[in-house]
PDB file of C-alpha atoms in Angstrom:
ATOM      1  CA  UNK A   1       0.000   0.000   0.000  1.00  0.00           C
ATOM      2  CA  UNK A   2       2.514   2.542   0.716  1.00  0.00           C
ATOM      3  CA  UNK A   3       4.397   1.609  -2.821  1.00  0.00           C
ATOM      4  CA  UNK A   4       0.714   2.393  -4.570  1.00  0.00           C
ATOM      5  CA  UNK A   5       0.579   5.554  -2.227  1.00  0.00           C
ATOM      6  CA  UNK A   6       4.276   6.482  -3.013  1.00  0.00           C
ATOM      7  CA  UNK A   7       3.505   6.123  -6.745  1.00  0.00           C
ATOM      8  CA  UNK A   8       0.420   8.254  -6.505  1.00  0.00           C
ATOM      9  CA  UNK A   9       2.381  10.599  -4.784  1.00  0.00           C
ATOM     10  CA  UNK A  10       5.131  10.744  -7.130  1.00  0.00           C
ATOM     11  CA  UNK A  11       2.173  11.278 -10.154  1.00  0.00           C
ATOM     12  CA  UNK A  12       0.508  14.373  -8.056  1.00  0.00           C
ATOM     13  CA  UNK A  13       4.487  15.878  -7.535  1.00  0.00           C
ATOM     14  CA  UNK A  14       5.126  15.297 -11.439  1.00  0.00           C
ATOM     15  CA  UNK A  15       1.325  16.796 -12.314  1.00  0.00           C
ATOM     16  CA  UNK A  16       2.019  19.589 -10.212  1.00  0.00           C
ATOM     17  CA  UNK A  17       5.404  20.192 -11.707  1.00  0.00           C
ATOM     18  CA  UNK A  18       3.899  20.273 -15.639  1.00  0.00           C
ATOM     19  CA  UNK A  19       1.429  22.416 -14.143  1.00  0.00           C
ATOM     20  CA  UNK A  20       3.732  24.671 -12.742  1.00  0.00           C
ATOM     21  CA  UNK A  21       6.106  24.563 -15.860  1.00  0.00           C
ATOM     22  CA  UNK A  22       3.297  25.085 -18.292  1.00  0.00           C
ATOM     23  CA  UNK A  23       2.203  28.447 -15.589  1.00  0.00           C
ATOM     24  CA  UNK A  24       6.008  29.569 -15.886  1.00  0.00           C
ATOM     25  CA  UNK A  25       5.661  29.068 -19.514  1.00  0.00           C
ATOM     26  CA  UNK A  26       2.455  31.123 -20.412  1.00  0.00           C
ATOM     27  CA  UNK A  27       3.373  33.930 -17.946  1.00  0.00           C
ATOM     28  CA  UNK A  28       7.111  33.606 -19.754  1.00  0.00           C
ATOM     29  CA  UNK A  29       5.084  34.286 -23.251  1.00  0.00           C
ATOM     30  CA  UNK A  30       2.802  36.784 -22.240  1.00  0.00           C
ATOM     31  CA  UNK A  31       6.098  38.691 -20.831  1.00  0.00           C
ATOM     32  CA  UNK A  32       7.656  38.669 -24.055  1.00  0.00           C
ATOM     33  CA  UNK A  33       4.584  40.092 -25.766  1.00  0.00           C
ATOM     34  CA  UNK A  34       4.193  42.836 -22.797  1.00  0.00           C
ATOM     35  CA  UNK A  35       7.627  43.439 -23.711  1.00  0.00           C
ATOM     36  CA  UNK A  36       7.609  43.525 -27.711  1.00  0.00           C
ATOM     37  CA  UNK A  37       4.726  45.594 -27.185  1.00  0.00           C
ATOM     38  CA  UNK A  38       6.413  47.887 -24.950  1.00  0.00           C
ATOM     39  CA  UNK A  39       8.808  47.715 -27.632  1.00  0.00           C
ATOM     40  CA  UNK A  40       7.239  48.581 -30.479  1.00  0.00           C
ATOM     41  CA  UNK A  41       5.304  51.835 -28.097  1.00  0.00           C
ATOM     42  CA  UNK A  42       9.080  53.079 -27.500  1.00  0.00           C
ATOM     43  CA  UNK A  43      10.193  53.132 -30.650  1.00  0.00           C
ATOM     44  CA  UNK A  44       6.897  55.167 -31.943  1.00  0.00           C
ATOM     45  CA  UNK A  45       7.041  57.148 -29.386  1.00  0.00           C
ATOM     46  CA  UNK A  46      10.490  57.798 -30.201  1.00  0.00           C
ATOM     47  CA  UNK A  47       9.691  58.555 -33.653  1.00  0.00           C
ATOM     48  CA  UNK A  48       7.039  60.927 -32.811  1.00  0.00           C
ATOM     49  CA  UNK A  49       9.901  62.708 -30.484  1.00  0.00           C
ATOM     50  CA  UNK A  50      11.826  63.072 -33.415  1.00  0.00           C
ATOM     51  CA  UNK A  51       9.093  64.532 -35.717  1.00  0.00           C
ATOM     52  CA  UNK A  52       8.534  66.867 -32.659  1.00  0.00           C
ATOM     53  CA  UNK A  53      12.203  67.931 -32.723  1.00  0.00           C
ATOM     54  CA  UNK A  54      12.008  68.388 -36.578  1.00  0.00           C
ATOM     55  CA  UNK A  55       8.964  70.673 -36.798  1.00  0.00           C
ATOM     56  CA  UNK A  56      10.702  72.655 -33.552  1.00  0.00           C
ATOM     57  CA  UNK A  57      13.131  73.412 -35.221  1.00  0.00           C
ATOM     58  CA  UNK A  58      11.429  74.441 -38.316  1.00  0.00           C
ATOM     59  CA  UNK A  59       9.293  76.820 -36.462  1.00  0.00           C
ATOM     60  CA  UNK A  60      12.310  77.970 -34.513  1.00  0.00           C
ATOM     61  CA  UNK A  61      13.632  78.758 -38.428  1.00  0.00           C
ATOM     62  CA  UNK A  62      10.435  80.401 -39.470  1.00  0.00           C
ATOM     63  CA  UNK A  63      10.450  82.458 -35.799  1.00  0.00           C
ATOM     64  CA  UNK A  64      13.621  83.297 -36.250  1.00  0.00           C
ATOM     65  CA  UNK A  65      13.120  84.665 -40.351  1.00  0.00           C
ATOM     66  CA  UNK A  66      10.110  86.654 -39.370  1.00  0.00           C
ATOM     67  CA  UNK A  67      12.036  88.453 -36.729  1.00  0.00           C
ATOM     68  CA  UNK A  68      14.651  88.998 -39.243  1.00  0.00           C
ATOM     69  CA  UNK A  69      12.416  90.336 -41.639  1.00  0.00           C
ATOM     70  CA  UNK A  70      10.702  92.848 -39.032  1.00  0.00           C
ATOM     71  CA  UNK A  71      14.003  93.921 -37.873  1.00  0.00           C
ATOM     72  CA  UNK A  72      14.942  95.017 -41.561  1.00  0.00           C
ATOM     73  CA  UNK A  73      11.603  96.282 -41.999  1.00  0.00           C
ATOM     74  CA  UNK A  74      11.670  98.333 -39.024  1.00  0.00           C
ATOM     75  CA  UNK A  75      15.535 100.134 -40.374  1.00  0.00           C
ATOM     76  CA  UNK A  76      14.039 100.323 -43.529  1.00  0.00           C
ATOM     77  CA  UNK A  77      11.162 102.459 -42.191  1.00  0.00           C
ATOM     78  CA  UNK A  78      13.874 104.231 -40.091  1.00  0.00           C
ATOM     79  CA  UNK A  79      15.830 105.404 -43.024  1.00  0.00           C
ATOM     80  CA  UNK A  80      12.518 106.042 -44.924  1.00  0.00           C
ATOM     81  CA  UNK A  81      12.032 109.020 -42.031  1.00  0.00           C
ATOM     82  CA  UNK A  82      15.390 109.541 -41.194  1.00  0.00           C
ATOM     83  CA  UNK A  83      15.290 110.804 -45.448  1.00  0.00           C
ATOM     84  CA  UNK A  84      11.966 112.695 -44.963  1.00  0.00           C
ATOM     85  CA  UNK A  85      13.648 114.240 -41.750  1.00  0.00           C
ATOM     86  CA  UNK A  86      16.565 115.309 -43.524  1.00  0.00           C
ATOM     87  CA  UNK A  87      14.611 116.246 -47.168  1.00  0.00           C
ATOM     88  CA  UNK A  88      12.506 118.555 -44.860  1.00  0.00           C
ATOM     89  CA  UNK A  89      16.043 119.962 -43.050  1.00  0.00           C
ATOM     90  CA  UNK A  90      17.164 120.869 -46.264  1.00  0.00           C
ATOM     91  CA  UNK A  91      13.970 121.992 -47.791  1.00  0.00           C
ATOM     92  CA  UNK A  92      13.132 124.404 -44.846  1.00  0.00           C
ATOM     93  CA  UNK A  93      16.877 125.733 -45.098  1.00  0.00           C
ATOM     94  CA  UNK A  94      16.471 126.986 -48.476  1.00  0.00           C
ATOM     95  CA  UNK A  95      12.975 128.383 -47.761  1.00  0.00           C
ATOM     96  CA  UNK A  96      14.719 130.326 -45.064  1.00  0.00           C
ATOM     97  CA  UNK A  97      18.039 131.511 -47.666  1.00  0.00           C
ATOM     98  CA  UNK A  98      15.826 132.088 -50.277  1.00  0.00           C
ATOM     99  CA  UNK A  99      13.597 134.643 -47.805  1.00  0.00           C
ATOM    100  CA  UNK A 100      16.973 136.273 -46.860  1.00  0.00           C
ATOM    101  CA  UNK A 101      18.861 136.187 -50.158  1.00  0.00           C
ATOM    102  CA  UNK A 102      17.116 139.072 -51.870  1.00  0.00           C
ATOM    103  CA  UNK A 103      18.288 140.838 -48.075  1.00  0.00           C
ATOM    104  CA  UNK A 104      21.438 139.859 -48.350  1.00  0.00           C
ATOM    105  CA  UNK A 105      22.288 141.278 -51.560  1.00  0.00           C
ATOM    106  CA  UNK A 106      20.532 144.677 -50.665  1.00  0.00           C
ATOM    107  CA  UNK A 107      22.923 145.440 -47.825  1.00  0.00           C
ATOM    108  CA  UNK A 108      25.882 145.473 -50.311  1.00  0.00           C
TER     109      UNK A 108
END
């Protein structure tokens, strides 16, 4: 009887073994899908990091023109009244000699 009971024994240990094995085993595949998955949620999320740092730095190159571009247009408009300024200097300047001139010549 204990030889029978040994043997049955023995059959429940080696059950419970496969069971356990074949337990490892599924939890060992679903790991490696959790972890291709993982994998594959990286790497697009990687790529979408670089797309990110692409269109920064686009828009960091289209900041950067349009400042350039209202810089010059702000000299430009500068000069533009810096030459009206200086058109009306001269302008009023020969208002003013031409008022005097005929003076001028009468006190010789």
């Amino acid at each position: 009887q204990r030889r029978v009971h040994g043997d049955t024994a023995e059959k429940e240990l080696k059950s419970i073994k496969e069971s356990v094995l074949a337990e490892e085993k599924k939890a060992s595949l679903k790991t490696n899908r959790l972890i291709k998955q993982q994998h594959k949620e990286v790497m697009m999320l990687s790529q979408q990091a670089e797309e990110l740092r692409e269109l920064i730095f686009t828009l960091q190159n289209k900041c950067g023109s349009i400042v350039l571009a209202s810089v010059q247009e702000e000299e430009k408009q500068q000069q533009k009244l810096e030459k009206q300024q200086e058109h009306q200097f001269y302008s009023n300047l020969q208002q003013q000699l031409r008022s005097i001139l005929p003076y001028a010549h009468s006190s010789y």
